[in-house]
Structures are given as structure tokens and as C-alpha cells.
Short mmCIF file of C-alpha atoms in Angstrom, two decimals:
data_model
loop_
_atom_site.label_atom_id
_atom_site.label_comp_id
_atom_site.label_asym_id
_atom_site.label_seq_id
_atom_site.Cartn_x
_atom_site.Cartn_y
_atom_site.Cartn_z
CA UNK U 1 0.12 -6.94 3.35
CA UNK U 2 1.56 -2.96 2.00
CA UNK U 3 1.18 -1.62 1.27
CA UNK U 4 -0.04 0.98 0.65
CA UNK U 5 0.79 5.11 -1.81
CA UNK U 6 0.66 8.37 2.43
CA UNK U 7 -1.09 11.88 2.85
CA UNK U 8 -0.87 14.16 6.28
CA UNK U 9 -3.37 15.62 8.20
CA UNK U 10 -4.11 18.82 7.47
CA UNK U 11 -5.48 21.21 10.44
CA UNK U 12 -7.86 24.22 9.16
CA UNK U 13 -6.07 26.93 7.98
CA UNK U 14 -3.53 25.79 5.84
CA UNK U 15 -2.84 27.86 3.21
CA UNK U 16 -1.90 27.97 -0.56
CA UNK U 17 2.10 27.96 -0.77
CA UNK U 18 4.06 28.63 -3.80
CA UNK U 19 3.83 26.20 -6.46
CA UNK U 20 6.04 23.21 -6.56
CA UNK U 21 7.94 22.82 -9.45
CA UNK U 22 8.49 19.80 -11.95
CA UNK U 23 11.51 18.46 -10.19
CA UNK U 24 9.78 18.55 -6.75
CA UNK U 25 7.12 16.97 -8.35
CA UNK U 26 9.21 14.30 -9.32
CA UNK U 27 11.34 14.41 -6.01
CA UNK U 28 8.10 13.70 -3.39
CA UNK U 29 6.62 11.25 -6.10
CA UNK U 30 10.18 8.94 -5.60
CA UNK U 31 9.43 9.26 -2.08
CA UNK U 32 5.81 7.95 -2.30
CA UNK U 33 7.17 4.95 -4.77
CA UNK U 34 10.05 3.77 -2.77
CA UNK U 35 8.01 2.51 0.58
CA UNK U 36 5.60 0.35 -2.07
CA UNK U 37 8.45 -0.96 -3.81
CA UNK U 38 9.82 -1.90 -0.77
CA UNK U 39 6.68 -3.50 0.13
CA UNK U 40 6.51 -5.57 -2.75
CA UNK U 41 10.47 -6.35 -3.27
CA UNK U 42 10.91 -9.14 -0.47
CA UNK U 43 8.57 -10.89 -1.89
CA UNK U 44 10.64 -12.50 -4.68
CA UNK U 45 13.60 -12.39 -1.96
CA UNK U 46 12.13 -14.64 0.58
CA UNK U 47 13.21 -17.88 -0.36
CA UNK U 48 17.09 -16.69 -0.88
CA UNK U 49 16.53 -14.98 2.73
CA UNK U 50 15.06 -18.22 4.04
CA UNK U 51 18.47 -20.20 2.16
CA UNK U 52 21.06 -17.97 4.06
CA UNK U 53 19.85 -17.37 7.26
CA UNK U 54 17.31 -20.19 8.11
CA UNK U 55 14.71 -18.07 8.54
CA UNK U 56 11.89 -20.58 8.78
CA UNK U 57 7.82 -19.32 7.57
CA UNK U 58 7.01 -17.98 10.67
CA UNK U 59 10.19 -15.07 10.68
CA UNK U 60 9.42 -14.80 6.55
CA UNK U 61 6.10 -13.39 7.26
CA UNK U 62 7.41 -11.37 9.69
CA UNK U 63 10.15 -9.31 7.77
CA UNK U 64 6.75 -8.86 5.48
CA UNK U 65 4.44 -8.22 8.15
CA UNK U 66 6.43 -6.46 10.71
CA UNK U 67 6.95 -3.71 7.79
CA UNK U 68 3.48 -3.55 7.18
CA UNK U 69 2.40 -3.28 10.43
CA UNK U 70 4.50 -0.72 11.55
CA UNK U 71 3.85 1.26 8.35
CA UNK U 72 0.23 1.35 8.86
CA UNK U 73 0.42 2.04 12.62
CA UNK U 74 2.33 5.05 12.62
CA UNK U 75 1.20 6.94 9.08
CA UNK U 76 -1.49 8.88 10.71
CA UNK U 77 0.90 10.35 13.25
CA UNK U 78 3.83 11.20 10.80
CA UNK U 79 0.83 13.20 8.77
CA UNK U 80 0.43 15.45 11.96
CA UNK U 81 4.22 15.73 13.15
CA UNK U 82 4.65 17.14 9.66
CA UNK U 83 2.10 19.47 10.48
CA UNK U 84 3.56 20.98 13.19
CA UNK U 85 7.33 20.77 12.21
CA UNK U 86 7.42 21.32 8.40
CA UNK U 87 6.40 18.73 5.71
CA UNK U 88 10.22 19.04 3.78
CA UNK U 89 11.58 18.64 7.02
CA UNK U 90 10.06 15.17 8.29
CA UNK U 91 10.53 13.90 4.75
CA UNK U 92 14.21 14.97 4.67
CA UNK U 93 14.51 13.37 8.29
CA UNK U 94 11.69 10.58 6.97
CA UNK U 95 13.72 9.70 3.53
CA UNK U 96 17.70 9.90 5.28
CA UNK U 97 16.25 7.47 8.15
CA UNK U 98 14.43 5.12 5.56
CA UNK U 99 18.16 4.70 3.72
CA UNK U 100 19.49 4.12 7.27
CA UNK U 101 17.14 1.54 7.99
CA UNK U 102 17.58 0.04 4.37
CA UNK U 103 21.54 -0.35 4.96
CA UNK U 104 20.54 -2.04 8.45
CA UNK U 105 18.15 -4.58 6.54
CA UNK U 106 20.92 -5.27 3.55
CA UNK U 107 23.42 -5.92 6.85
CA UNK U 108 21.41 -7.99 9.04
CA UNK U 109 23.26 -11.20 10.10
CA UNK U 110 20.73 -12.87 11.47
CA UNK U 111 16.90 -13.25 10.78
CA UNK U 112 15.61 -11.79 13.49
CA UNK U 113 17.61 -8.66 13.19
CA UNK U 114 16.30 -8.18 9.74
CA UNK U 115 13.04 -8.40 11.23
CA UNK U 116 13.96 -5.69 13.66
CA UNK U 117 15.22 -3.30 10.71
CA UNK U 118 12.22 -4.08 8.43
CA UNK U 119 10.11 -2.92 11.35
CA UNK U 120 12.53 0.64 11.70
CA UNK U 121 12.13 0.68 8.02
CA UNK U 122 8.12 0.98 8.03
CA UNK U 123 8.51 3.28 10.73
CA UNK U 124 10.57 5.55 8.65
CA UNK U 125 8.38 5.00 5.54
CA UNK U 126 5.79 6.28 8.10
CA UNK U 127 7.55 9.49 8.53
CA UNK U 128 8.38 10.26 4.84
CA UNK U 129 5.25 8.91 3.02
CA UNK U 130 2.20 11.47 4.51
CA UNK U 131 4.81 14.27 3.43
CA UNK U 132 4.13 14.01 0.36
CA UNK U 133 0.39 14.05 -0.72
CA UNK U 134 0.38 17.07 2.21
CA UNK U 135 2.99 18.68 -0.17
CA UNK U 136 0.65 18.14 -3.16
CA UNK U 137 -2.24 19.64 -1.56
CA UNK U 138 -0.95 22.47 -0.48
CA UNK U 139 1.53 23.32 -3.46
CA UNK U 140 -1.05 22.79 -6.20
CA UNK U 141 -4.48 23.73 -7.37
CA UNK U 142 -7.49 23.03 -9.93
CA UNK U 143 -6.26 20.99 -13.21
CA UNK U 144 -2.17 21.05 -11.90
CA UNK U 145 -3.61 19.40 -8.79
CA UNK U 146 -5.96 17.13 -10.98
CA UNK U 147 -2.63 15.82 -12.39
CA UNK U 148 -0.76 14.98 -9.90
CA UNK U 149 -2.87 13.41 -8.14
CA UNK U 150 -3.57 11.39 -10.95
CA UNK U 151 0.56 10.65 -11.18
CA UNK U 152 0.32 10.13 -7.22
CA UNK U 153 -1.86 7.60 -8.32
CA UNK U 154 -0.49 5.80 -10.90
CA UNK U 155 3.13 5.77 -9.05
CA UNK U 156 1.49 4.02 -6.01
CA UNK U 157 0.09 1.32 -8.13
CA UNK U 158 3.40 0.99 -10.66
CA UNK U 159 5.56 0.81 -7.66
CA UNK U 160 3.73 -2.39 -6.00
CA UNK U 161 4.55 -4.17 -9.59
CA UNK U 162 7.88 -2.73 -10.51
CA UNK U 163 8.98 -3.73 -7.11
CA UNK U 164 8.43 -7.40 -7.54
CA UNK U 165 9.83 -6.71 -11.00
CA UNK U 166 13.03 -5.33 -9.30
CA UNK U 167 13.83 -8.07 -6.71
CA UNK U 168 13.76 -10.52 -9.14
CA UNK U 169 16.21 -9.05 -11.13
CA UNK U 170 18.46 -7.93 -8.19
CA UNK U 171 18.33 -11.29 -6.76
CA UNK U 172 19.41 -12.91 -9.69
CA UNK U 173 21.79 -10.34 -10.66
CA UNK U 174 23.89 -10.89 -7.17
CA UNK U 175 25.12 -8.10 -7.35
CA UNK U 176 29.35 -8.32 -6.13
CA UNK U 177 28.30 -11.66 -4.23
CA UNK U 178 24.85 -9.77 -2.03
CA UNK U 179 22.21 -11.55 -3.22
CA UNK U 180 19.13 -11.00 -1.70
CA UNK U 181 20.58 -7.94 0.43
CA UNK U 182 20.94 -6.07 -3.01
CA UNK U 183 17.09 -5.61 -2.36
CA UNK U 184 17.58 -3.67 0.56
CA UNK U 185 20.92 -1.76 -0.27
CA UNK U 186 19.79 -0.13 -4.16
CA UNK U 187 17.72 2.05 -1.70
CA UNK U 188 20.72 3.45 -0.12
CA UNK U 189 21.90 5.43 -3.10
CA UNK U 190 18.43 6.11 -4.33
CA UNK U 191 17.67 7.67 -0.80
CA UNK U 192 21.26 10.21 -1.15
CA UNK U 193 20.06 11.32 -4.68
CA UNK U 194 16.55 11.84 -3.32
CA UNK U 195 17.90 14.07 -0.56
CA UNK U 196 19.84 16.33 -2.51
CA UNK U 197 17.03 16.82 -4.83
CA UNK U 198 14.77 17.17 -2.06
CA UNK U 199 16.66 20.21 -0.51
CA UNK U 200 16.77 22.05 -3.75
CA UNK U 201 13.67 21.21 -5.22
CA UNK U 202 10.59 20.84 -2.90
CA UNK U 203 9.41 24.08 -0.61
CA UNK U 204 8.81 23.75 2.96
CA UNK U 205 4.94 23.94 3.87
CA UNK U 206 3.05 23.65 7.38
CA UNK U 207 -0.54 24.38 8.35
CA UNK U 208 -0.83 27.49 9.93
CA UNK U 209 -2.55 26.00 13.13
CA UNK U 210 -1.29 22.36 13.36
CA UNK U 211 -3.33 19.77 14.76
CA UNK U 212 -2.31 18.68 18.60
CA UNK U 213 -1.22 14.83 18.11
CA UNK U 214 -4.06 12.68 18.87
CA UNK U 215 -2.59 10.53 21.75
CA UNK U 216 -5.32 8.03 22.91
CA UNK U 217 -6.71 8.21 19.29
CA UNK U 218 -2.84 6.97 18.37
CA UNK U 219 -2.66 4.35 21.12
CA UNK U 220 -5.99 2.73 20.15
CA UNK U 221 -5.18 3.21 16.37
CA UNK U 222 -1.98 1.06 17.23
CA UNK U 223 -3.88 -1.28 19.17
CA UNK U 224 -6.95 -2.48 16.87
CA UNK U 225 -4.41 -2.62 13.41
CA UNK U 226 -1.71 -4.77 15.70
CA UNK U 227 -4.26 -6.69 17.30
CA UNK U 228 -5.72 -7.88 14.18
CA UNK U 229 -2.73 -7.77 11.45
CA UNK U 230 -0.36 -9.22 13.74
CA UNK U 231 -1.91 -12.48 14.54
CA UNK U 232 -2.90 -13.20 11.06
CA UNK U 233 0.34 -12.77 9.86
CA UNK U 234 1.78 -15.47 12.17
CA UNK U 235 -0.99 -17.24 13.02
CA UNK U 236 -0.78 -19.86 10.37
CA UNK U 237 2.68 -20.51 10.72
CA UNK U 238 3.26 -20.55 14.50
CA UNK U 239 0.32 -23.16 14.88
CA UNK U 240 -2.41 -20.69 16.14
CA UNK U 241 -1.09 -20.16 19.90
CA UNK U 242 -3.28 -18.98 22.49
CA UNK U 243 -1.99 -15.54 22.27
CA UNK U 244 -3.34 -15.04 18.34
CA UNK U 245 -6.52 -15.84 19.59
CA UNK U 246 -6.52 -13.41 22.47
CA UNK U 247 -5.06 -10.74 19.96
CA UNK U 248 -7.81 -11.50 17.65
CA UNK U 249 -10.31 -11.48 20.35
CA UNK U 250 -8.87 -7.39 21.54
CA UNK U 251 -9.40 -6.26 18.35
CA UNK U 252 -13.08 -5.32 18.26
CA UNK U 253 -13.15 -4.05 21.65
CA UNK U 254 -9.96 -1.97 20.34
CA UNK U 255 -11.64 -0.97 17.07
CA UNK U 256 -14.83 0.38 19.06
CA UNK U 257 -12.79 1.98 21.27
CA UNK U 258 -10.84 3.51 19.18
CA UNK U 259 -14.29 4.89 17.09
CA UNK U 260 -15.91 6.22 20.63
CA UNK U 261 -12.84 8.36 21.64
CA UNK U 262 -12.73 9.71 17.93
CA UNK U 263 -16.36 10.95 17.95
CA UNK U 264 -16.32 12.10 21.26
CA UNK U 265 -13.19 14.40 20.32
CA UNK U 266 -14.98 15.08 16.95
CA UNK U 267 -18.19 16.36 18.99
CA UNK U 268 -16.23 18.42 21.41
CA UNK U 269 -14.35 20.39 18.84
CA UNK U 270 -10.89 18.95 18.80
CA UNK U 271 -8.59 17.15 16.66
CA UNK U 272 -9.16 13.99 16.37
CA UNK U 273 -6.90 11.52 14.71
CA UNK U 274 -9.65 10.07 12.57
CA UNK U 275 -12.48 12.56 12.21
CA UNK U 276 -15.53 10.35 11.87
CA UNK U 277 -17.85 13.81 10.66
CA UNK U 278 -15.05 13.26 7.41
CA UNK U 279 -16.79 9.84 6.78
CA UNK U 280 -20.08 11.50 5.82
CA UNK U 281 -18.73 12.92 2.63
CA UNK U 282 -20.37 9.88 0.31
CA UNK U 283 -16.76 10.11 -2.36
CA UNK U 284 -14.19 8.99 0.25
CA UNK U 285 -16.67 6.72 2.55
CA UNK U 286 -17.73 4.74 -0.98
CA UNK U 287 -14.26 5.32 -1.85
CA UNK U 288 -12.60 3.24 1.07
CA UNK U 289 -15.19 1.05 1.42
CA UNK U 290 -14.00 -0.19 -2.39
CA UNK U 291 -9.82 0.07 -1.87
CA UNK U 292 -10.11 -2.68 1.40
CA UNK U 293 -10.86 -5.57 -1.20
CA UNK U 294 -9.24 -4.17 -4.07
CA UNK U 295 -6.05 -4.15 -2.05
CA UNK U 296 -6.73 -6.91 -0.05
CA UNK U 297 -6.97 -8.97 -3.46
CA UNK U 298 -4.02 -6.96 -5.11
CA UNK U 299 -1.37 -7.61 -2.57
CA UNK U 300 -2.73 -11.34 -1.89
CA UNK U 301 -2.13 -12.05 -5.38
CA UNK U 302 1.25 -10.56 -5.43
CA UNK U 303 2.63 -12.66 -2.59
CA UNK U 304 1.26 -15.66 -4.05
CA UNK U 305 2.16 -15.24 -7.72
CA UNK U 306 6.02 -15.11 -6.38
CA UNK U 307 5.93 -18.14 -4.28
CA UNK U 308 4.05 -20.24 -6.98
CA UNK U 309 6.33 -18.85 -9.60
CA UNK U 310 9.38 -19.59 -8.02
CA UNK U 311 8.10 -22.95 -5.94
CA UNK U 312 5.71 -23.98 -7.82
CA UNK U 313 6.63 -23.81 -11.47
CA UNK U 314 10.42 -23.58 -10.43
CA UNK U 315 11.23 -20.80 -11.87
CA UNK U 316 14.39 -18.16 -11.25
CA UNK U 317 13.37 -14.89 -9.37
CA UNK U 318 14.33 -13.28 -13.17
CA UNK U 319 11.83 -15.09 -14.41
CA UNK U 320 9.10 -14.50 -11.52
CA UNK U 321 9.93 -10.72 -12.13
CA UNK U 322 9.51 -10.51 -15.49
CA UNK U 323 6.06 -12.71 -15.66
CA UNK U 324 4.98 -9.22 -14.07
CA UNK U 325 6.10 -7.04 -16.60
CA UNK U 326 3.12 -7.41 -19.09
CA UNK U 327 1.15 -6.03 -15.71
CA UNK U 328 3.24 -3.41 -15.29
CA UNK U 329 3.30 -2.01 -18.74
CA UNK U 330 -0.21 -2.24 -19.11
CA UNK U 331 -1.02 -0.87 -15.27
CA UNK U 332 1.55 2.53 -16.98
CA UNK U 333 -0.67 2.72 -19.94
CA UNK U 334 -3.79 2.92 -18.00
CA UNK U 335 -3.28 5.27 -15.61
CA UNK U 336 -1.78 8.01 -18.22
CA UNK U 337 -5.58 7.55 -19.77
CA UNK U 338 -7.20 7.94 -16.58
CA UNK U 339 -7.64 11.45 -16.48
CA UNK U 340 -9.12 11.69 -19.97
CA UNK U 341 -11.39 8.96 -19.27
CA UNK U 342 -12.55 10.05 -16.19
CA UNK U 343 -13.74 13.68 -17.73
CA UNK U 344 -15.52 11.58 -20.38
CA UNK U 345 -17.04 8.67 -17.94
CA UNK U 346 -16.42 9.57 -14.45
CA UNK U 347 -16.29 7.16 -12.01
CA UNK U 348 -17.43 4.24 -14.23
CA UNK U 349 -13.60 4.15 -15.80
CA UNK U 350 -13.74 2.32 -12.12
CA UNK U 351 -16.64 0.07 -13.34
CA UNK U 352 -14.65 -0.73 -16.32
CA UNK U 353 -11.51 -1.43 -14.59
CA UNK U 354 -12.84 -3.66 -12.41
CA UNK U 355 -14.37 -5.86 -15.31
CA UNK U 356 -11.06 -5.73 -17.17
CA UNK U 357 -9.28 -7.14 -13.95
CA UNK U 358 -11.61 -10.18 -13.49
CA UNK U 359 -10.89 -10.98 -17.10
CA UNK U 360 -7.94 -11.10 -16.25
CA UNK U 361 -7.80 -13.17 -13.53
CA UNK U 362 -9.76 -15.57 -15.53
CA UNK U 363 -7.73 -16.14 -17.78
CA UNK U 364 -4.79 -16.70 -15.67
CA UNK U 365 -7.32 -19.27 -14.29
CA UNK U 366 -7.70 -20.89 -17.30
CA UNK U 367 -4.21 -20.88 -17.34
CA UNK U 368 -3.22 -22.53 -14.67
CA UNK U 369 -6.56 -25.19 -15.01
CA UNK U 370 -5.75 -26.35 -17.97
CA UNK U 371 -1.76 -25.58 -18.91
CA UNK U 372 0.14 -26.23 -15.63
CA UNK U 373 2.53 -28.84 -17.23
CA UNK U 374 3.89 -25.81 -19.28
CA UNK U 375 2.68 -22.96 -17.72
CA UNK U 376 5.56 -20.21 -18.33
CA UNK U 377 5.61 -16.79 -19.37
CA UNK U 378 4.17 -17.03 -22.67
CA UNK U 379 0.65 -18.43 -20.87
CA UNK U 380 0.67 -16.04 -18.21
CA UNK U 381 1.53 -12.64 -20.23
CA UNK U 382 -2.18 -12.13 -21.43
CA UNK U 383 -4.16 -12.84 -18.00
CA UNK U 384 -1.49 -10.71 -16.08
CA UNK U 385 -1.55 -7.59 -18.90
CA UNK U 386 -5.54 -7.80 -18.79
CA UNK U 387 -5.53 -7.62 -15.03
CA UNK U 388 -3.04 -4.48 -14.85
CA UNK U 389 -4.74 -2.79 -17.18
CA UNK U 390 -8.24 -3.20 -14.97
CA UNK U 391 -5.93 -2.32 -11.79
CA UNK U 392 -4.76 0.71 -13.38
CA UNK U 393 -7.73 1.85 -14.24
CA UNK U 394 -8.97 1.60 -10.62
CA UNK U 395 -6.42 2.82 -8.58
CA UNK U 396 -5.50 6.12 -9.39
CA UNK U 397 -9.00 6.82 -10.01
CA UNK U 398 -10.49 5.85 -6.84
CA UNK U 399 -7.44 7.82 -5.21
CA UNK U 400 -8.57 10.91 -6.96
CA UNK U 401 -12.35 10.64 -6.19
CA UNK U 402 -11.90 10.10 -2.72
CA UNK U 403 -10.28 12.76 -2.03
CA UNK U 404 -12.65 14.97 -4.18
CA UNK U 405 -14.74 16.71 -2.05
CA UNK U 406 -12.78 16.32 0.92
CA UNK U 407 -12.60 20.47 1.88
CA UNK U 408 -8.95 22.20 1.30
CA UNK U 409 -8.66 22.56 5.17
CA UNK U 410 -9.14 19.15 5.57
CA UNK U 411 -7.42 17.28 2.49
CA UNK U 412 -4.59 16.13 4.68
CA UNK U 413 -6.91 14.15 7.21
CA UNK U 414 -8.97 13.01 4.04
CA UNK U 415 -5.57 11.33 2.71
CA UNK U 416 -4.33 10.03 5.84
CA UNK U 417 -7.62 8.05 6.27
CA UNK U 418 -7.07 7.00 3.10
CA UNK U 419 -3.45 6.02 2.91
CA UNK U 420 -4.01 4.26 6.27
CA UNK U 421 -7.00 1.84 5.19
CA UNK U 422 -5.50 0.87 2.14
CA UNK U 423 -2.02 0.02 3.77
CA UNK U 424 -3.82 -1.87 6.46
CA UNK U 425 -5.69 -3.92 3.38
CA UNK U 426 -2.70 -4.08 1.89
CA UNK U 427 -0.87 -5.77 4.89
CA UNK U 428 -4.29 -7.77 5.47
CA UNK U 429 -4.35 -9.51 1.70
CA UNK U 430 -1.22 -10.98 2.67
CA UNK U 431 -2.30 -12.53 6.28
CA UNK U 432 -5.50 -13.45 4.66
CA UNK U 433 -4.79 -14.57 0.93
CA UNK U 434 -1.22 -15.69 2.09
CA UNK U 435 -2.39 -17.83 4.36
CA UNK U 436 -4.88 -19.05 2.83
CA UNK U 437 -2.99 -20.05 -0.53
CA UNK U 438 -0.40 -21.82 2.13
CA UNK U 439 -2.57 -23.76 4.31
CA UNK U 440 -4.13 -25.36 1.03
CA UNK U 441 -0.95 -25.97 -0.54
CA UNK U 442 -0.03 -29.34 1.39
CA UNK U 443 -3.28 -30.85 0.94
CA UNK U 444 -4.10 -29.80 -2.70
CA UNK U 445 -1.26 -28.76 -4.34
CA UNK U 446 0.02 -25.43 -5.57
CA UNK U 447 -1.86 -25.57 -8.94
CA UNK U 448 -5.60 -26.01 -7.21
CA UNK U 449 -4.69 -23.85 -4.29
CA UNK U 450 -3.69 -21.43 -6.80
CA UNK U 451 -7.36 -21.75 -8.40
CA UNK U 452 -8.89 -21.10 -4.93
CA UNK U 453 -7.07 -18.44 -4.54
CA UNK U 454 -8.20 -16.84 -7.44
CA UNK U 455 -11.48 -17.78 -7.41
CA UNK U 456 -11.55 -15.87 -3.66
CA UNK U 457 -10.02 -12.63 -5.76
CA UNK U 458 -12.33 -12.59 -8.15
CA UNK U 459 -15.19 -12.56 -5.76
CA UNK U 460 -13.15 -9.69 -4.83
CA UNK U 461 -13.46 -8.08 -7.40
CA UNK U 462 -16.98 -8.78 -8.28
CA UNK U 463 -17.63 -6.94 -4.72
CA UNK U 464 -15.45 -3.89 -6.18
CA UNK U 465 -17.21 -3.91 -9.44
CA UNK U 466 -20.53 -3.93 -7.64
CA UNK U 467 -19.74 -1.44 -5.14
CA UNK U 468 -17.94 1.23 -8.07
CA UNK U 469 -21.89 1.51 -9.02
CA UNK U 470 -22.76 3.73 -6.21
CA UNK U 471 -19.70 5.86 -6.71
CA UNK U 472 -21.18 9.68 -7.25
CA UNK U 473 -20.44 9.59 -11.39
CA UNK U 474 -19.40 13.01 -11.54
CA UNK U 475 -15.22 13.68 -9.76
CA UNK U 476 -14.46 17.07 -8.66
#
């Protein structure tokens, strides 16, 4: 599911504000990591959720999905309300109501109200996250702008791994008796230091003539990513009712829908939610067409890495964390030699990446094919190191290009679009890969339903590798 790093549309005529400083950097970059890490942190949690408040599969993959979901639904639309009402402002009110909702999900007493917060907490992630690559665009230019987008980059993909990393060790660590609701409650006092750094630190911007929100663009938005994410997250484990198929069946009516409307406002000279003139820039239409299987495949993997490491191979969610680590370190190495690779090679560093990663994942293959029996840490460190170090550098560099030649007026929308799609792939690896990894479990075991899975990622990322040819080789 995730993800996904989220940017803000941007009407014409926003203009060049004062430069943001080092610490503001820093400040709106903790607000893009903590939604991903949040993302990514139940995952280890889930089976101590399950323990104390019989949760039961098909409520798990809702306090994953309903996050998801409502993170990718409403991103668009916190873009343009920061627009129109200040882009510090809606993060301040964006980042105080994500620690709100945090507290509410380390509280819940009962399953289904956790479900209820973890929804309110994408919501609020929704509000805070398009803040902040509006904030970059409009507080930077030329090489300072080439940088942090390339940090934007590399702290989107760092925070989906550290975040598993972190509710491993939070889980285990039980922090005075809380258990899994330490996942949820370390946000709390991240969020107060965030805000007080926020006020002093990051400058107020707006566009000069804000976009008008987009309300049947919104509704129809809303209704194609529900109508398809929703019903693939519980599908499996409710039994396919009736009603998935029904929601499955909306969807392309929605999705066409929801194109017509956009064009038609497009054509007529307003402001349309999703411009669909933007898609003709070749950058951010090869761009997107690449991050749906990259993070379809990247947050697949992630949800069933933690359930086969802590299921499968029995081991402790410290353990399950820290099998990530060699991933993590090399996905950090990566991305800090992005930018000097891509003004050697271009966009081929993407090429590259993408043949590092399906090492890889072939050799965590190999791994698991022929070393099950003892398959611990030691095995997996080199297949999981190899594959971070192909993710990272992908991720940050297909974030840059597609946003590349996306105009200054219109950087905002550019990002949205592109937060948006890879947040929906990221909530659709789970459905998909998730479920797919489950259903086979019963029947063939973890180990070979494991291999499948892979095997599926890889021809992932075959597709991604094929696809990064036709990137334009030059970035600007």
C-alpha cells in the first residue's frame, strides 16, 4: 500500500519567496518522512496488534489500507487548500493534527477504533505532506533546488525502510509496558519538536492566484482510488463479497469519468484537479508510468518480508527490523551519489538501479530456494543491501526527472500528480502482492509463496528497467 514522499498544486503565478534556510530544510523534510514511516511501521506491528485486540486479517489490512487510502484520496486537495490558505499554515495545522491522530491510534481500545484513527491519520498526512515539496518549489532555485529535491528524494525512500526498521525495535523494546502502541505514540513528541521548529524556521508561501478546489474532479478522484484500493485490500480476507466485486466493477466507469471532467475543465480554461495537457510533457508521463510498478513491487515486498520474517522464519520484530538495515544503509549511500551520477549519466543511473535491484532480489531468491532451514540475517544481508542500493538509485532520481520540465507555475500540480500515483501504487503493492503472497501461503507454504512473490517483483522490475530506456537522458 503507502505510501508514498506529497507536493501541492501550484496555480500560475506563484512567485519566488525568500529562500528557506537549512533548518527549514530540515524541518519540511521530517514532515515528508514521518507519513512514510508511518506507512511502513505497522507492518512489523501487526501481529502484536492482532495478539491484543483480536483483530483478525480482514481489520489488519484495514489499519494498513484504510491509511493508505485515505492518504491517497485526499493529497491532491490538501496541495490546493495550501494554496489558498498558506503552505506553513496547513502544515502547522497538517503536522499538530497528524500527532493528534497518532495519540488516538497509540490509545485505541479496540480494533476497529484504531482503524478509525489510522484513517484520521492519512487524512492528516494528507494535509501536511503536499506542504512541503510546494515549500521547496517555491523557496529554492537552480542547483539549491537540484539538491533538495534530490534529499526530498532520498528521505521518501529511507523513510519506507527505516520505518520497518523502527517498529521492530519499538515493538520489542515495549517501551513502559506499550508494546505495539509505542509505534504510534514516538510520533507524538516528534510532531511537538517539529512544530516549534516549524514556526521559527520555515516561511509562509501561497500562490498569488490560488487554484479554486476542483470539486467533481475531487469526488471522482475519491471514487475511482476507493473503488479499486478498497476492495483489494479486503477482498481476500473477507471471502470476495458481492460488494468487492461491484466496487471493482465502478472503478473504470469512475476512472473515465474522472479523466472526461478533467479535460473538459482543462479545455475550458479552468483548474482542474489533474490537468491532463501536464501529461504531455514526455519526463513526468515516462516518469509515472515507471514509479506504479516500482512502488507497487517496493511496498509488496515490504509487507511480505515482515510477515515471512516474523511467521515464517519465527523471528522477533528486532530481528525482522534489522534484516532491513543492510537496505537501508545501502538505499542512504545511493541516493547521496545520485546527483553526481545523474550529471555524468542522466537518466540511465535509473537503468542501472533497476539492474542492481533485480540482483538483488535474486539473490534473496537464491536465498530462500536453497537455505530456508537456516535462512537468518547473515543470508539475507547481501540480497537486501544489493536491492537498496538499485532502489536508491531509482527513486530519488525518477522524483527529480519528473518533475524536470514541469514549468515553475505549474510545479505544484506536476508533484501532486506525482505524489498521488505513487501513493496509490504504493497502497496497491500491498492489496496486490499482499494478497497474493497470502492466498498462496496455505497451499504452498511460506518459503515457495515467497519465491512467487519474488519472481512477480522481478518481472517488475524488468518492466522498470525496460521502460527507464525511453526516459529523455538528459534531467533539467
Amino acid at each position: 500500500m503507502g505510501p508514498p514522499p506529497g507536493p501541492a498544486p501550484s496555480a500560475p503565478g506563484s512567485r519566488q519567496q525568500a529562500p528557506i534556510g537549512p533548518l527549514g530544510l530540515f524541518t519540511v523534510l521530517l514532515g515528508a518522512a514521518l507519513p512514510l514511516v508511518d506507512f511502513f511501521i505497522v507492518n512489523v506491528a501487526l501481529p502484536a496488534v492482532d495478539a491484543d485486540l483480536a483483530a483478525g486479517p480482514a481489520v489488519l489490512e484495514l489499519i494498513v489500507g484504510g491509511y493508505g487510502v485515505a492518504y491517497a484520496v485526499l493529497l491532491v486537495l490538501g496541495g490546493r487548500l495550501g494554496d489558498t490558505a498558506g503552505r506553513r499554515r496547513l502544515f502547522l495545522i497538517g503536522m499538530a493534527a497528524f500527532g493528534l491522530t497518532s495519540l488516538g491510534c497509540g490509545l485505541a481500545p479496540t480494533a476497529w477504533t484504531l482503524v478509525g484513527a489510522r484513517v484520521a491519520q492519512g487524512a492528516a498526512a494528507a494535509l501536511m505532506l503536499p506542504q512541503v515539496l510546494a515549500t521547496i518549489q517555491a523557496t529554492t532555485q537552480g542547483p539549491r533546488r537540484a539538491r533538495a529535491m534530490s534529499l526530498y528524494g532520498a528521505t521518501a525512500g529511507l523513510s519506507m525502510v527505516a520505518g520497518q526498521i523502527l517498529g521492530g525495535v519499538l515493538v520489542a523494546a515495549d517501551v513502559a509496558g506499550s508494546g505495539w502502541r509505542s509505534v504510534f505514540l514516538v510520533n507524538v513528541p516528534v510532531v511537538v519538536v517539529g512544530l516549534v521548529l516549524a514556526v521559527r524556521a520555515v516561511p509562509e508561501t501561497r500562490s498569488d492566484r490560488p487554484a479554486s478546489v476542483d470539486v467533481p474532479g475531487t469526488l471522482l478522484l475519491a471514487v475511482s482510488l476507493v473503488s479499486l484500493l478498497l476492495p483489494l485490500t479486503e477482498g481476500r480476507a473477507t471471502g470476495w463479497p458481492l460488494w468487492t466485486w461491484i466496487s471493482l466493477g465502478l472503478f473504470p466507469f469512475a476512472a473515465v469519468a474522472f479523466y472526461l471532467v478533467e479535460r473538459r475543465a482543462d479545455r475550458l480554461g479552468r483548474d482542474p484537479l489533474v490537468p491532463p495537457s501536464l501529461l504531455r510533457l514526455l519526463s513526468l508521463r515516462r516518469g509515472l508510468v515507471m514509479v506504479v510498478p516500482f512502488s507497487i513491487g517496493f511496498s509488496g515486498f515490504m509487507f511480505v518480508i515482515a510477515v515471512v520474517l516474523q511467521q515464517g522464519l519465527r523471528m522477533g520484530p528486532v530481528a525482522a527490523g534489522l534484516a532491513l538495515v543492510p537496505m537501508a544503509l545501502a538505499f542512504f549511500a545511493a541516493s547521496l551519489a545520485g546527483p553526481l551520477l545523474v550529471g555524468r549519466f542522466g537518466s540511465r543511473v535509473v537503468t542501472a538501479g533497476a539492474v542492481f535491484q533485480a540482483l538483488g532480489v535474486g539473490l534473496l531468491l537464491l536465498a530462500v530456494l536453497h537455505g530456508w532451514a537456516d535462512l537468518g540475517l547473515a543470508a539475507l544481508a547481501p540480497g537486501v543491501a544489493v536491492a537498496g542500493l538499485g532502489q536508491g538509485l531509482q527513486l530519488p532520481v525518477l522524483m527529480r526527472l519528473m518533475l524536470s520540465d514541469v514549468p515553475a507555475d505549474r510545479a505544484g500540480v506536476g508533484g501532486g500528480v506525482m505524489i498521488t500515483t505513487q501513493q496509490s501504487a504504493l497502497a496497491l503493492g500491498v492489496a496486490t502482492l499482499g494478497s497474493l503472497f497470502l492466498a498462496l501461503s496455505p497451499s504452498l507454504g511460506m518459503r515457495d509463496a515467497l519465491a512467487v512473490t519474488l519472481l512477480v517483483q522481478l518481472g517488475m522490475i524488468t518492466l522498470t528497467a525496460l521502460l527507464s530506456l525511453r526516459l529523455p537522458r538528459l534531467m533539467g
